[in-house]
PDB file of C-alpha atoms in Angstrom:
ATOM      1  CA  UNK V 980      -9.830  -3.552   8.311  1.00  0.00           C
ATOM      2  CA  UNK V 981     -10.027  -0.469  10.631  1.00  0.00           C
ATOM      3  CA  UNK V 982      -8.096   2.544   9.416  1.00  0.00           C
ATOM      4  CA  UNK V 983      -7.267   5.076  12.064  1.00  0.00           C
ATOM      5  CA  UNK V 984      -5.283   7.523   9.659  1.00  0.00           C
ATOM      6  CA  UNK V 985      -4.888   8.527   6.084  1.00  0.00           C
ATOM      7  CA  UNK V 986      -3.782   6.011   3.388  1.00  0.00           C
ATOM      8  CA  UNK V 987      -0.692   7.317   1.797  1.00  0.00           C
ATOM      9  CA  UNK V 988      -0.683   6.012  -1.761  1.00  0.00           C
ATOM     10  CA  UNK V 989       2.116   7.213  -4.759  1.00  0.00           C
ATOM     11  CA  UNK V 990       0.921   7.591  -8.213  1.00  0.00           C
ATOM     12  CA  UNK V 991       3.840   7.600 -10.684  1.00  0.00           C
ATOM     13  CA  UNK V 992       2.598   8.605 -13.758  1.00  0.00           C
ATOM     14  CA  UNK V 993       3.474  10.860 -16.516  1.00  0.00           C
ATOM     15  CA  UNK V 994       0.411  11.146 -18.138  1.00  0.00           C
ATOM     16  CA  UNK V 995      -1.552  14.009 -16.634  1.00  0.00           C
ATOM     17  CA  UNK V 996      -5.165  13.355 -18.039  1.00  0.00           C
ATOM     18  CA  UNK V 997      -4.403   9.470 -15.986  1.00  0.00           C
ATOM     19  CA  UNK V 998      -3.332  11.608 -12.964  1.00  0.00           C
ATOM     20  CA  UNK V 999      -6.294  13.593 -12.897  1.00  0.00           C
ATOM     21  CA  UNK V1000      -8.765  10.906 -13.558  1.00  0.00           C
ATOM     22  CA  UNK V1001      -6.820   8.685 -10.534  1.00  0.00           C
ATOM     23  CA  UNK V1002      -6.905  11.864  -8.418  1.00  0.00           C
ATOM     24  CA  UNK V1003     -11.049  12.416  -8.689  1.00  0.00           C
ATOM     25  CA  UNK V1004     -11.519   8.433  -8.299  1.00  0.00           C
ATOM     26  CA  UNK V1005      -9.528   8.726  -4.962  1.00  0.00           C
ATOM     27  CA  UNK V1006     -11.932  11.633  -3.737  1.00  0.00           C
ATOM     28  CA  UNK V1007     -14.796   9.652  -4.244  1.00  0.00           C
ATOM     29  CA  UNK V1008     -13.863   6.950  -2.090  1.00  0.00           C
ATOM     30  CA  UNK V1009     -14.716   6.527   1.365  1.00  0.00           C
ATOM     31  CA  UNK V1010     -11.113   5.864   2.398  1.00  0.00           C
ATOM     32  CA  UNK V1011      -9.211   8.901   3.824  1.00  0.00           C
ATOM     33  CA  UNK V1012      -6.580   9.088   1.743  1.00  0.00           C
ATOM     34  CA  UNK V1013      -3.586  11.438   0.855  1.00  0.00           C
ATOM     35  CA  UNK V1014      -2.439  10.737  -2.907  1.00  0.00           C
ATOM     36  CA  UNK V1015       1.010  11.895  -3.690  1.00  0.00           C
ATOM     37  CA  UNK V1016       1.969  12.422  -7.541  1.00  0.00           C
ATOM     38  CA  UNK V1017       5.671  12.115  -8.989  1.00  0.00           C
ATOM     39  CA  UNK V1018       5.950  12.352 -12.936  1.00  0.00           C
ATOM     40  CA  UNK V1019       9.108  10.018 -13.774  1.00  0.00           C
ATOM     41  CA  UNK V1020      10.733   7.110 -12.183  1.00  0.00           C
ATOM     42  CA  UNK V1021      13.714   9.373 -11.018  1.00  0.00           C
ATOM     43  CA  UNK V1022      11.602  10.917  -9.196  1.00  0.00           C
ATOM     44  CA  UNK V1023       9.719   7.931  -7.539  1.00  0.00           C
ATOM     45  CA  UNK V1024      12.917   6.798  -6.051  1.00  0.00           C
ATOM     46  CA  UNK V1025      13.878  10.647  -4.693  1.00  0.00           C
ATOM     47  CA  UNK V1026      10.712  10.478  -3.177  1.00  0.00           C
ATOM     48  CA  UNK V1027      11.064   7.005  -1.495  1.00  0.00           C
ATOM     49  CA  UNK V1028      14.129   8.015  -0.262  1.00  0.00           C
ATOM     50  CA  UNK V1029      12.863  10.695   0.821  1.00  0.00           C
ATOM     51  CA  UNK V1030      15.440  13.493  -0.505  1.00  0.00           C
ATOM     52  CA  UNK V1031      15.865  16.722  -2.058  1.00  0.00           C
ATOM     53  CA  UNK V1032      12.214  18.206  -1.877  1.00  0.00           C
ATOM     54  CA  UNK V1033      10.744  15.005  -0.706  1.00  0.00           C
ATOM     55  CA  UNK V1034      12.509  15.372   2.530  1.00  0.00           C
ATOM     56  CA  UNK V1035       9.227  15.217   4.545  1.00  0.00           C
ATOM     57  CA  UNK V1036       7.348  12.990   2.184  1.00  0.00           C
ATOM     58  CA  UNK V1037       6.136  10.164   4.136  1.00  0.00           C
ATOM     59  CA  UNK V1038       6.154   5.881   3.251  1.00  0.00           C
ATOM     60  CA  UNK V1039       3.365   5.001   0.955  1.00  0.00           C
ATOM     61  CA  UNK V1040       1.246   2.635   1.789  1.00  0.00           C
ATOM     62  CA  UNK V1041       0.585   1.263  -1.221  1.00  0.00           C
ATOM     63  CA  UNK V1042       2.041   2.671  -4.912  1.00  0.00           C
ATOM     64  CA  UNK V1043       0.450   3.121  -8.189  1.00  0.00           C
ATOM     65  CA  UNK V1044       2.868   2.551 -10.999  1.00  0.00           C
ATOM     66  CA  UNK V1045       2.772   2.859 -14.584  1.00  0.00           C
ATOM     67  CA  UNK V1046       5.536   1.135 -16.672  1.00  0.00           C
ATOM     68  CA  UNK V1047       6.277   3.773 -19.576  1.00  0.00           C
ATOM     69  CA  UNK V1048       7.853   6.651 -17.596  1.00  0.00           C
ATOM     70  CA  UNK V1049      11.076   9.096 -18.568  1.00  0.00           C
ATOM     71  CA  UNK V1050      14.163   8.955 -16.766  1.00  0.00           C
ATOM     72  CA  UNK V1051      13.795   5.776 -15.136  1.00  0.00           C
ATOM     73  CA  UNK V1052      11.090   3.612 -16.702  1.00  0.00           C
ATOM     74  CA  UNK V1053       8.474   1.906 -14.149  1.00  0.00           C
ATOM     75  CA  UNK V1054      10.056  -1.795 -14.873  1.00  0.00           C
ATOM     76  CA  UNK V1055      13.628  -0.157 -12.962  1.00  0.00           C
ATOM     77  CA  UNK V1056      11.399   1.012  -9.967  1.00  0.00           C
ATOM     78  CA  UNK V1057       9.586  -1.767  -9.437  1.00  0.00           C
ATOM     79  CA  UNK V1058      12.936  -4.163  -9.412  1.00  0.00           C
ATOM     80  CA  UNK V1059      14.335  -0.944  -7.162  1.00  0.00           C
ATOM     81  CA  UNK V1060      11.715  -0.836  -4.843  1.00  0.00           C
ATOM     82  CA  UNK V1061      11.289  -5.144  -4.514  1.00  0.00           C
ATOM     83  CA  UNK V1062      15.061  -5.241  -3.936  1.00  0.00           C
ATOM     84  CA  UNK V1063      15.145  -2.716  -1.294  1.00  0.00           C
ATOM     85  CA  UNK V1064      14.697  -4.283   2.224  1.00  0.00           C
ATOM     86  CA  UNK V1065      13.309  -0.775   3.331  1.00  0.00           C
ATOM     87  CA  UNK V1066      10.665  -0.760   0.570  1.00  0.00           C
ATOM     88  CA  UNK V1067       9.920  -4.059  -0.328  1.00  0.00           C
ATOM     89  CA  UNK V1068       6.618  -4.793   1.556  1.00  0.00           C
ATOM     90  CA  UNK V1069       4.996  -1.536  -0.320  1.00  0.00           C
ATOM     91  CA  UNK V1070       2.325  -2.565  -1.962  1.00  0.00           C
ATOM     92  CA  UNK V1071       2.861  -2.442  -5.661  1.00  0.00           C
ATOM     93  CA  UNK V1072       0.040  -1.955  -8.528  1.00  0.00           C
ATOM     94  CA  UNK V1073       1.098  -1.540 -11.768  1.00  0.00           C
ATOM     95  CA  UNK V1074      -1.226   0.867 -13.644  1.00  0.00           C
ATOM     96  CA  UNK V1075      -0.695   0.814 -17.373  1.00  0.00           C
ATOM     97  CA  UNK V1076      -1.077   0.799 -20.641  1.00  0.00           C
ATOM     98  CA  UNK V1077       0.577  -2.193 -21.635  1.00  0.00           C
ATOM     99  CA  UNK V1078      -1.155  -5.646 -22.023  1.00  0.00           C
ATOM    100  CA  UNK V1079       1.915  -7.511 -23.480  1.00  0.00           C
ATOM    101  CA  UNK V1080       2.889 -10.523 -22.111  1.00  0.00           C
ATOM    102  CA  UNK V1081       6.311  -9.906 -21.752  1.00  0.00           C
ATOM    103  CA  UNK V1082       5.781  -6.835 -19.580  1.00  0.00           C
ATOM    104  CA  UNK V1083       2.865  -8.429 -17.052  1.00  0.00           C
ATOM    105  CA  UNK V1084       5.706 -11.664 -16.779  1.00  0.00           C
ATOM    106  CA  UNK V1085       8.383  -9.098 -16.348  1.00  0.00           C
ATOM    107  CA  UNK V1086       6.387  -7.383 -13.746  1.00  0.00           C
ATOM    108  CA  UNK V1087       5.189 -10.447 -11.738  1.00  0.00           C
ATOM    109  CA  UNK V1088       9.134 -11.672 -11.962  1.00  0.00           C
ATOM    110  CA  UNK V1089       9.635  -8.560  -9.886  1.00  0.00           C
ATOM    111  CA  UNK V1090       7.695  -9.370  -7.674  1.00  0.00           C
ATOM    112  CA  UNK V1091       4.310  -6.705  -8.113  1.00  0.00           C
ATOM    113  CA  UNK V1092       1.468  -7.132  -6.055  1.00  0.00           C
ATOM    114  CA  UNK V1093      -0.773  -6.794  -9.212  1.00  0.00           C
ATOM    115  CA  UNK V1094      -1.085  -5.640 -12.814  1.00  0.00           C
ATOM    116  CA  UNK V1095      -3.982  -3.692 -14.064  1.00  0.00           C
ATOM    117  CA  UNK V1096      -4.117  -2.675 -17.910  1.00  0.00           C
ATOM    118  CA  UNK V1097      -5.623   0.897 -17.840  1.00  0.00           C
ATOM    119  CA  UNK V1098      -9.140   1.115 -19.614  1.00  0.00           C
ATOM    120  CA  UNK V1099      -9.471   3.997 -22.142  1.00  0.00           C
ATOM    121  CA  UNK V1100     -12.634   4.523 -21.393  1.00  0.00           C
ATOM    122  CA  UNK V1101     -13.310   7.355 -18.720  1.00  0.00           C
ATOM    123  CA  UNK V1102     -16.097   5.818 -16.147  1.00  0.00           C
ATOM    124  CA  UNK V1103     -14.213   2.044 -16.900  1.00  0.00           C
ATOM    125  CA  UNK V1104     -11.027   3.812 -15.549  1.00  0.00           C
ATOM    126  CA  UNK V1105     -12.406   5.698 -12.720  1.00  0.00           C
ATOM    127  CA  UNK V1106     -14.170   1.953 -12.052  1.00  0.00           C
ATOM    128  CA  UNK V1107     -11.077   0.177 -12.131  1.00  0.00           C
ATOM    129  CA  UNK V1108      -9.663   2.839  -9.247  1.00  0.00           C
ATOM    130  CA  UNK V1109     -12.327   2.614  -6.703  1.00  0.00           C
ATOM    131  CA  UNK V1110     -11.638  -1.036  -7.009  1.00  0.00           C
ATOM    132  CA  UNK V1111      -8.001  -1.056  -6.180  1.00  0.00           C
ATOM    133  CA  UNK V1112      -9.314   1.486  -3.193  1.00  0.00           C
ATOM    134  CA  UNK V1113     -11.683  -1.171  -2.301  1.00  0.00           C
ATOM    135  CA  UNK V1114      -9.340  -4.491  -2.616  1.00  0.00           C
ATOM    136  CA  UNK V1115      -5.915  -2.970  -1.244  1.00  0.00           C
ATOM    137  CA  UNK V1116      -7.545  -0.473   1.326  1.00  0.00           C
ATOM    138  CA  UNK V1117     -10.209  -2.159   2.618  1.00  0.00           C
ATOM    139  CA  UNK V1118      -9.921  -6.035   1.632  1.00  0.00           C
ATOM    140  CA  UNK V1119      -6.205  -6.924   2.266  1.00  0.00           C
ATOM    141  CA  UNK V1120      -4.628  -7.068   5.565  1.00  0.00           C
ATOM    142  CA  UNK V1121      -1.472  -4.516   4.976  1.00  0.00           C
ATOM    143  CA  UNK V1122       1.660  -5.689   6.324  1.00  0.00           C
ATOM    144  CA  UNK V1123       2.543  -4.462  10.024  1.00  0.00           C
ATOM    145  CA  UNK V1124       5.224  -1.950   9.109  1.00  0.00           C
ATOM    146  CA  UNK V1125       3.166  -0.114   6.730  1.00  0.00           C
ATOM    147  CA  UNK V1126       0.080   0.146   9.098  1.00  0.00           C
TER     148      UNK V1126
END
């Protein structure tokens, strides 16, 4: 896949030692990229609809989305975002924690493109994000309106 312009990708995650770690595995990849960071699911869905101070922010390309979040937990977002005609096609990985069954089901019920239990250990974590760079950025044909 040729990429003529930054990848937009949204991490929603509360957890800021996850953030950081996602943020330094995206600036080792060879994809340009532009990763934007919201800390709740309230806010993922402000941002997506591009209000309040996310006036400007642009479509993701893909999002990142953990399932334990405040205000609006990442299981609400992901049903959001899959029953939005506007939002649908986004790419969605969920990022967690979890590895119960109920919640990868749940997740897969609503449609996400993926679920990836989060390693706890640092260089398997940092791993497992060049390899959703590499799979969803480089591998996988995007769908037309988000290219």
């Amino acid at each position: 896949m040729v990429i003529d312009k930054p990848i937009d990708i949204l991490l929603v995650e509360d957890n800021p030692a996850d953030i950081r770690l996602t943020q330094e595995a995206f600036k080792q990849t060879a994809i340009a990229n532009h990763l934007h960071v919201v800390r709740d699911g309230a806010e993922a869905v402000v941002f997506l609809e591009q209000t309040d101070r996310f006036a400007h922010a642009p479509r993701p390309d893909m999002i990142l989305l953990d399932l334990n979040l405040p205000k609006k937990d990442g299981r609400e977002v992901l049903a959001w975002i899959k029953q939005s005609s506007k939002f649908k096609s986004i790419p969605v990985v969920i990022l967690t924690t979890s590895k119960a069954e109920e919640d990868i089901a749940h997740t897969y019920q609503h449609h996400a493109n993926c679920f990836i239990t989060k390693p706890v250990d640092l260089d398997e974590f940092l791993e497992v994000v060049k390899r959703i760079e590499q799979f969803w950025l480089t591998i996988v044909q995007l769908p037309p309106d988000i290219r």
